[in-house]
XYZ file of C-alpha atoms in Angstrom:
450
model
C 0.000 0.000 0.000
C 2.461 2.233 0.891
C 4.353 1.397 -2.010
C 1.410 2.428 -3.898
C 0.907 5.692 -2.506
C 4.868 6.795 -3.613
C 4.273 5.468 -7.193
C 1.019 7.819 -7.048
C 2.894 10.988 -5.538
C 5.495 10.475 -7.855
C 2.669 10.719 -10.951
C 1.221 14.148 -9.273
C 4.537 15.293 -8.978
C 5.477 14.749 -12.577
C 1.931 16.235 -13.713
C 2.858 19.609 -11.508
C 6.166 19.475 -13.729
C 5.612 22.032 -16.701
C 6.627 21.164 -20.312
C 8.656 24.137 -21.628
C 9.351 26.817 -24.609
C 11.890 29.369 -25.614
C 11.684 32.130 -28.039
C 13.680 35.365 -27.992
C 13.211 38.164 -30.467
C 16.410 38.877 -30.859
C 16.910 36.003 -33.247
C 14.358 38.306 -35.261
C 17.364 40.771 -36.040
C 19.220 38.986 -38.109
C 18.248 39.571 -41.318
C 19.381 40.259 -44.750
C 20.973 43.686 -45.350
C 19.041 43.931 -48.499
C 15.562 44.059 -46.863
C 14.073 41.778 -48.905
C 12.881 38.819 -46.934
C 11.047 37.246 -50.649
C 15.021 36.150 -51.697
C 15.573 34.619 -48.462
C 13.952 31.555 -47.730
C 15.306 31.855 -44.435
C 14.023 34.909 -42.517
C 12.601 36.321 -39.562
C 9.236 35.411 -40.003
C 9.899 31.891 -39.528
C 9.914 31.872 -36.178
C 7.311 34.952 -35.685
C 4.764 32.964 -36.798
C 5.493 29.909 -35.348
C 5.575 31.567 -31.779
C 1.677 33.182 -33.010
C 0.567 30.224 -33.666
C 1.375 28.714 -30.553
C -0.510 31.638 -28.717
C -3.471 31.538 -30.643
C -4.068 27.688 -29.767
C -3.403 28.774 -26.117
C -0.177 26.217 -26.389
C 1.927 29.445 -24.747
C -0.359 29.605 -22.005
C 0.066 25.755 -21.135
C 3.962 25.672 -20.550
C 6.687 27.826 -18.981
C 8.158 30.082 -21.450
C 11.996 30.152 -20.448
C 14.554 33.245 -20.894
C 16.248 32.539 -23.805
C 19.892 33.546 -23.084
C 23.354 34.131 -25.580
C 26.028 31.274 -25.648
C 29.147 31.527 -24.081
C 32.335 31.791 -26.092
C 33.590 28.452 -24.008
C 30.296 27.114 -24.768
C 30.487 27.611 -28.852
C 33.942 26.170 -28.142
C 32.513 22.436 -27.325
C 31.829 21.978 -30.845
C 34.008 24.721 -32.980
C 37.673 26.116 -33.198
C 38.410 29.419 -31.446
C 38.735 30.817 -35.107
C 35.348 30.181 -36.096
C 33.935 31.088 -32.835
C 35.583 34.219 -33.084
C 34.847 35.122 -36.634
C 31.034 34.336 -36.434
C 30.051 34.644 -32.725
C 31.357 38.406 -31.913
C 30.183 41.794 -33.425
C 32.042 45.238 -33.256
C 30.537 45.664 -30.333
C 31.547 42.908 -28.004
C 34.748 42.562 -30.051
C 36.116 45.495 -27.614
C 36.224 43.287 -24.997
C 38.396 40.652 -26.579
C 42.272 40.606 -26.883
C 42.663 42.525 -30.131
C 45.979 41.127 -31.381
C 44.291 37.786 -31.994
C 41.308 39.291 -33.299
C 43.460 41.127 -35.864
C 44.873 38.280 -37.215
C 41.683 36.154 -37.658
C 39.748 38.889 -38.944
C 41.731 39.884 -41.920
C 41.105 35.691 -43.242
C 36.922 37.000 -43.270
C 35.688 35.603 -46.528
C 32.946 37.285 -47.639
C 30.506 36.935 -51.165
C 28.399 39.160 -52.614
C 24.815 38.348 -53.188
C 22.721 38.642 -56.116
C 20.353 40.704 -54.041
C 22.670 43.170 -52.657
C 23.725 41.783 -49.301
C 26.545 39.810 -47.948
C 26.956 36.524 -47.334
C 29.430 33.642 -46.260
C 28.024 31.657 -49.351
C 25.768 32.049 -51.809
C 22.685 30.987 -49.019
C 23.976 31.811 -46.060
C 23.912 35.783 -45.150
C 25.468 37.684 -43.019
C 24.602 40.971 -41.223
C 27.866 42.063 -39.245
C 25.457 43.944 -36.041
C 22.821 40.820 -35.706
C 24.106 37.486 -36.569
C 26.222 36.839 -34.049
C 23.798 37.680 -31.581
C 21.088 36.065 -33.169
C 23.456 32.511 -33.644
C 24.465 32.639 -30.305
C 20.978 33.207 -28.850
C 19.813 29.877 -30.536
C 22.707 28.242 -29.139
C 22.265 29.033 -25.853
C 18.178 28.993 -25.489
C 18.633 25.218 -26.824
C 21.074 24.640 -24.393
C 19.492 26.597 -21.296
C 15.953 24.396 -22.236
C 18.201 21.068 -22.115
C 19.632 21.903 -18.987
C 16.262 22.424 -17.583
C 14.998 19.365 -18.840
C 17.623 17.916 -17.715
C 17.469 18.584 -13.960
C 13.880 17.684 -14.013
C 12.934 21.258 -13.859
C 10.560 20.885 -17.292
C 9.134 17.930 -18.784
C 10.566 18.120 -22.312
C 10.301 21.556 -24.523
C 10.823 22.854 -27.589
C 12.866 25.551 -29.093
C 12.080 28.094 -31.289
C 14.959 29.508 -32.487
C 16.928 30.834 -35.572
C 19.164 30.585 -37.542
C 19.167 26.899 -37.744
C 22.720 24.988 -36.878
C 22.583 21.352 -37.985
C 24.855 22.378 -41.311
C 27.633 24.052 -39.113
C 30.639 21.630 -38.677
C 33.300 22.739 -36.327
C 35.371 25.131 -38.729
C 32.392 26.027 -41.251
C 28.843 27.983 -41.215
C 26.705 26.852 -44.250
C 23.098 26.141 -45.642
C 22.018 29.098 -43.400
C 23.643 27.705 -40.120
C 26.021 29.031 -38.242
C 26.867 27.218 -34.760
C 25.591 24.048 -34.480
C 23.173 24.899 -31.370
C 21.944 21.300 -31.199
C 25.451 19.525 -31.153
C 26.489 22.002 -28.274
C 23.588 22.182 -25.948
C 24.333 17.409 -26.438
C 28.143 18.558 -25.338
C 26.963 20.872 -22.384
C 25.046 17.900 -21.574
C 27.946 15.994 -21.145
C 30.151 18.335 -19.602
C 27.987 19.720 -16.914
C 24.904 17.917 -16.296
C 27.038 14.254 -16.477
C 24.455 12.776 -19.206
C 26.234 9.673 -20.631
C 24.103 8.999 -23.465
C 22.512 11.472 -25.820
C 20.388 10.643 -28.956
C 20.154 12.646 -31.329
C 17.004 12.476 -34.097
C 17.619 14.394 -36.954
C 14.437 14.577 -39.208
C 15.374 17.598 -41.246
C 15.031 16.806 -45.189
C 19.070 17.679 -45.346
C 21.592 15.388 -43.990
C 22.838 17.218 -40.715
C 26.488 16.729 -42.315
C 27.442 19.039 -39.116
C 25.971 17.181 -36.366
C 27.429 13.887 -37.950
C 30.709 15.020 -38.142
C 31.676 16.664 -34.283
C 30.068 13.463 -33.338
C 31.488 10.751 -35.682
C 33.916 9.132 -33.446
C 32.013 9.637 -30.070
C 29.807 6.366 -28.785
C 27.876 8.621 -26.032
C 25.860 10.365 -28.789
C 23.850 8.436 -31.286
C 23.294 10.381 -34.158
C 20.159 9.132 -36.623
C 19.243 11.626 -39.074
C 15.919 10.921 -41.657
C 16.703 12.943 -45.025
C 16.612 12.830 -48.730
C 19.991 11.684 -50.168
C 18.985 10.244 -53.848
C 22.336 8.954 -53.996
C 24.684 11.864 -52.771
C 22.741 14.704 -55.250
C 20.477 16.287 -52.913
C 22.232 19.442 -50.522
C 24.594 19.117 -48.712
C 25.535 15.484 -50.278
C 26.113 13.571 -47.141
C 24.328 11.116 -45.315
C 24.174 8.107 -46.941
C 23.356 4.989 -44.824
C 26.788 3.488 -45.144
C 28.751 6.405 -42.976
C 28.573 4.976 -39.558
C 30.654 6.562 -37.460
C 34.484 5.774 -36.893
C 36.650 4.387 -34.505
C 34.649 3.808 -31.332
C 31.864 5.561 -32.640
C 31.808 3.223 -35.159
C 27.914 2.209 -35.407
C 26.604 5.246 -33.718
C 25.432 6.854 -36.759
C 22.586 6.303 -38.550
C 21.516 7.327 -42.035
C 17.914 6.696 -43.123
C 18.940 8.162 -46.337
C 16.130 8.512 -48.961
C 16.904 7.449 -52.360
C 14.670 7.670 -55.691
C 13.786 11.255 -56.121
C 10.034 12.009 -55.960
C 8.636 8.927 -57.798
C 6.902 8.998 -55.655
C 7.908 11.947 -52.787
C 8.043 10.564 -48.995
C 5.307 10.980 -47.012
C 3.693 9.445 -43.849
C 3.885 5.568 -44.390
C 7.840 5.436 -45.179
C 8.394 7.941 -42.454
C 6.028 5.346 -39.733
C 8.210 2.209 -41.285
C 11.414 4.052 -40.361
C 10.538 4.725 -37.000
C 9.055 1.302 -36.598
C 11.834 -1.112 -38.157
C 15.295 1.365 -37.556
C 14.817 4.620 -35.304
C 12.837 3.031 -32.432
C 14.518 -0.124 -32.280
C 17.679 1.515 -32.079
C 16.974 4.224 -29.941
C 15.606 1.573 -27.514
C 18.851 -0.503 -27.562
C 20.733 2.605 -26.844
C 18.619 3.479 -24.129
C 19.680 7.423 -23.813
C 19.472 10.042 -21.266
C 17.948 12.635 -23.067
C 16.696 13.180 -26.175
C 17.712 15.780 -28.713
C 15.470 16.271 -31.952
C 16.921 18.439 -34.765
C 13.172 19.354 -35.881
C 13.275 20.531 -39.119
C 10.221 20.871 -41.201
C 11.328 20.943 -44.572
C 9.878 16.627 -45.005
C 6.423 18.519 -44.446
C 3.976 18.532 -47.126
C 4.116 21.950 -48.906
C 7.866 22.437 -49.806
C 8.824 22.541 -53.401
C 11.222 19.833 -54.574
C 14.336 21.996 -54.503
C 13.949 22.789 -50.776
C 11.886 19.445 -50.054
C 9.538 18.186 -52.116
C 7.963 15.577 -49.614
C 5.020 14.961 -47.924
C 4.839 14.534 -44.303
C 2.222 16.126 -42.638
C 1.884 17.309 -39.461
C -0.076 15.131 -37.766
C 2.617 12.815 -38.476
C 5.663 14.897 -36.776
C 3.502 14.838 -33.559
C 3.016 11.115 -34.213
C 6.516 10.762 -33.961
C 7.102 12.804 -31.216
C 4.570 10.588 -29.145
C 7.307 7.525 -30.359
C 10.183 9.708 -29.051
C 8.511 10.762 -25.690
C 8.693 6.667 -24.601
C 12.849 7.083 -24.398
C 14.860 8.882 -21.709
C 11.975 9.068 -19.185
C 10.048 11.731 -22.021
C 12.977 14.252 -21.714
C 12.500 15.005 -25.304
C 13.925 18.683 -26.433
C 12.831 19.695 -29.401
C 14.679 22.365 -31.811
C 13.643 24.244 -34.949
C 15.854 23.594 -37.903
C 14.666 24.269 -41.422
C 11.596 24.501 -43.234
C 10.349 27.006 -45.349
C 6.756 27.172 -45.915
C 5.233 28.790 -43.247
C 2.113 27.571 -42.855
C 3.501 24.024 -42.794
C 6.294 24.632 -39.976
C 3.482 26.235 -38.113
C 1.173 23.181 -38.361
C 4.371 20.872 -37.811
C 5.208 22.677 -34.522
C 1.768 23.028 -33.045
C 1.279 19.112 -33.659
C 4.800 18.411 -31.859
C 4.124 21.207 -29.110
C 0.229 19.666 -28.833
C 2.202 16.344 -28.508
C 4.730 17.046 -25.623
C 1.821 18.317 -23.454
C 0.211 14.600 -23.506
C -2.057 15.169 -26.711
C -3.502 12.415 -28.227
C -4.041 12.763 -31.702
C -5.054 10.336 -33.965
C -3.304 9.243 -37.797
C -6.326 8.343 -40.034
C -7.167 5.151 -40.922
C -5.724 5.885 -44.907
C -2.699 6.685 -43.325
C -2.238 3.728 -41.278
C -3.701 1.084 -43.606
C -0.942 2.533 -46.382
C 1.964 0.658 -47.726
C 5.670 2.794 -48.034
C 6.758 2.726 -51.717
C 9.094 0.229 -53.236
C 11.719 3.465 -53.356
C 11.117 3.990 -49.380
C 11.246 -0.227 -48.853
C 14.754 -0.102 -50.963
C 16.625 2.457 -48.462
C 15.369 1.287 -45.373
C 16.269 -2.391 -46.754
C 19.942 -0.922 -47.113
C 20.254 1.102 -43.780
C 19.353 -1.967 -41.811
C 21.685 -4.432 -43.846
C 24.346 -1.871 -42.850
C 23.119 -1.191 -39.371
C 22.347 -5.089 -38.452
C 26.613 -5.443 -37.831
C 26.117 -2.980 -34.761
C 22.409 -3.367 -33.121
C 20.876 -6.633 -31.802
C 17.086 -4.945 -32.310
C 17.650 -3.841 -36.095
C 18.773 -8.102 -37.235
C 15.784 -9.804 -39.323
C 13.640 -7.050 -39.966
C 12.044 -5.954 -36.697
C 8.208 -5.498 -37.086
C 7.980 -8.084 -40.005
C 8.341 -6.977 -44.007
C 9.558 -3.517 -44.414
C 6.362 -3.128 -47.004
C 3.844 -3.468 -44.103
C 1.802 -0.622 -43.225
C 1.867 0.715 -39.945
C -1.753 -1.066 -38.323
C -0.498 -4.669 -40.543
C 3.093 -4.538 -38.406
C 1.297 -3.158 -35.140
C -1.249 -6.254 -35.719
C 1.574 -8.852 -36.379
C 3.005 -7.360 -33.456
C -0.041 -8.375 -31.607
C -0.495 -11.556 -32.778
C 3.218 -12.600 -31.920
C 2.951 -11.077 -28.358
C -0.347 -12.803 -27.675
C 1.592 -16.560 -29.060
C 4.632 -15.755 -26.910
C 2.799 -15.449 -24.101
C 0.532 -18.465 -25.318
C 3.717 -20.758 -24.694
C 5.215 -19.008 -21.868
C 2.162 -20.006 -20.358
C 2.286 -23.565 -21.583
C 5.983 -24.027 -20.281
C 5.120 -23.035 -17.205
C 2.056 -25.453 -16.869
C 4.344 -28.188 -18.191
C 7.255 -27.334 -15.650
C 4.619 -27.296 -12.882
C 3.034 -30.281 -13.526
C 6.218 -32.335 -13.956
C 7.307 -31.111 -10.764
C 4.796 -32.200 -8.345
C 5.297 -36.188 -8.598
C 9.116 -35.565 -8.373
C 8.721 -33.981 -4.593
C 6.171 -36.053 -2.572
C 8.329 -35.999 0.449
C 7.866 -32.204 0.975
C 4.072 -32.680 0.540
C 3.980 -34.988 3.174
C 6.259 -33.302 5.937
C 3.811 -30.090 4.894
C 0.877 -32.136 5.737
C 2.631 -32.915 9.169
């Protein structure tokens, strides 16, 4: 009884416990120099409407928005060289403070292009405004990292993070593909440097390869990187990612590609993106049985992006799906970042579904959904990830959840069916055991009976 009553305070206790957001409008400030937000896919307005949406559904007014705070030069420093750190994460303001002779010298190696519309950039996508970036690239860093540390200590539930400019692109010397520092990667080191987690997944579901994330952690086993994205054979950006990069060394096996190959004959959509989860990601993720959870949420795999920035079709109901998967690992400490995504009206749909989700939301995939089959395209690179990933993970040999080419409510009835005849002869072995034991110990039957 008393027992009872613990396990029962322990469930109040973890209701009281809010789920969290962060959002700083800072991040709103970096901007093209140009003014013209139509060339810039993206912009400020990203995240604006992504945080309006949230309040008009009341999601605000259901968790604890957090301070959103600037990352520390040591902190950018987990994941990048001092160089790049001090090229892209100080301003000619804060620059004053810093020991000028170094400065000098790294400043005059600035590489700078100039853009079609006017402005400046590091490369042709990427811009850069020499007052806000900084700032703004630091503020995501550091409101990702602040939520994980609060999540962390048991202070929030899970949370998500809207920030900008994205960061899964940024590898430890180089911004690119509108990314800067690689906010995700560093708030997983901070993790591991001062809150002592000793596993971190990562779940990268961004259409582009995180070719960033994968490389600060290629050779580390603490941090399982699995990143969904479209690859079509090394020609879609950045060109990474393909399922047979596994990590090195002894991170060899803790890196996982589910890299999309075909093109969009047809596009992914919902039923290759429920078979990944079921037969690699969860499986997987499971085995590695992590501390916290990390999700590079990108939105771009959402129905509504054109095929140069996209062109699939997950919708949202299916990100917050997922989420619901992800919120059975690490105890639910599930924090959630923005990444790309384009379309605005689809990134807002995608991150009211996964906010809707991490406050206990149940909501339902149709019945079309569920009942369909993932294309022979979809079956073909999930067939290759887990003939590559079957060397490494016990849960991922002869195809968990049945024939890749199941849909979702075929596999989750298999799944039934093989539960229900395991237990069926569990049973039976222990009626057999018991019955064969009682003639073979009559004495003790008899001194009982005394």
């Amino acid at each position: 009884m008393l027992r009872r009553r613990h396990a029962a305070r322990r469930v109040e206790v973890w209701r009281l416990v809010p789920n969290g957001l962060v959002y700083d409008s800072q991040m709103l400030k970096h901007q093209c120099t140009c003014g013209d937000n139509s060339s810039h896919p993206e912009h400020a307005g990203r995240i604006q409407s992504i945080w309006s949406r949230l309040q008009e559904r009341g999601l605000r007014g259901q968790c604890e928005t957090i301070r959103g705070r600037k990352a520390s030069l040591e902190e950018l420093q987990s994941v990048h060289s001092e160089r790049h750190v001090l090229l892209y994460g100080t301003n000619p303001l804060n620059r004053l403070k810093l020991d000028n002779r170094k400065l000098a010298g790294i400043l005059s190696q600035r590489m700078f292009v100039m853009l079609p519309c006017g402005g400046v950039g590091v490369d042709n996508d990427t811009i850069w405004n020499e007052s806000h970036t900084s700032t703004a690239s630091r503020m995501a860093a550091g409101s990702i990292t602040e939520l994980a540390f609060r999540v962390a200590k048991g202070e929030l539930k899970n949370g998500f993070a809207v920030v900008r400019p994205p960061g899964h692109h940024a590898d430890p010397s180089n911004p690119m593909g509108f990314c800067y520092f690689n906010s995700v990667a560093i708030a997983a080191k901070q993790l591991q440097q001062k809150m002592s987690a000793s596993k971190v997944l990562i779940v990268d579901w961004d259409v582009h390869h995180g070719n960033g994330t994968q490389e600060v952690f290629y050779n580390d086993p603490s941090v399982l990187y699995i990143s969904l994205h479209r690859y079509d054979d090394g020609n879609f950006f950045p060109g990474s990612g393909s399922a047979a990069e596994v990590g090195s060394g002894a991170g060899e096996g803790f890196n996982v590609n589910v890299a999309w190959t075909g093109g969009l004959e047809p596009p992914m959509g919902d039923a290759e993106y429920l078979a990944a989860f079921r037969t690699v990601v969860m499986p997987i993720a499971q085995e590695f049985s992590p501390d916290v959870v990390l999700v590079s949420a990108g939105f771009d795999a959402a129905d509504g992006h054109a095929p140069p920035l996209g062109g699939y079709k997950v919708s949202a109901k299916c990100f917050g799906f997922l989420t619901r998967q992800l919120m059975s690992l690490a105890g639910g400490r599930v924090v959630m970042a923005l990444e790309g995504g384009h379309d605005l009206t689809a990134i807002c749909d995608a991150s009211e579904a996964c906010v809707s989700a991490l406050l206990g939301v149940q909501e339902p995939l149709s019945e079309e959904v569920l009942l369909k089959t993932p294309s022979l395209n979809g079956v073909r690179s999930l067939q290759k990830v887990l003939q590559v990933q079957s060397k490494y993970w016990q849960s991922v040999r002869g195809s968990p959840g049945g024939p890749l080419g199941r849909s979702f409510l075929s596999a989750e009835s298999r799944d039934r069916e093989e539960t229900d005849a395991v237990n069926a002869l569990a049973s039976l072995s222990v009626h057999v055991l018991t019955t064969k034991r009682v003639p073979d110990e009559p004495m003790e039957h008899d001194e009982d009976s005394m």
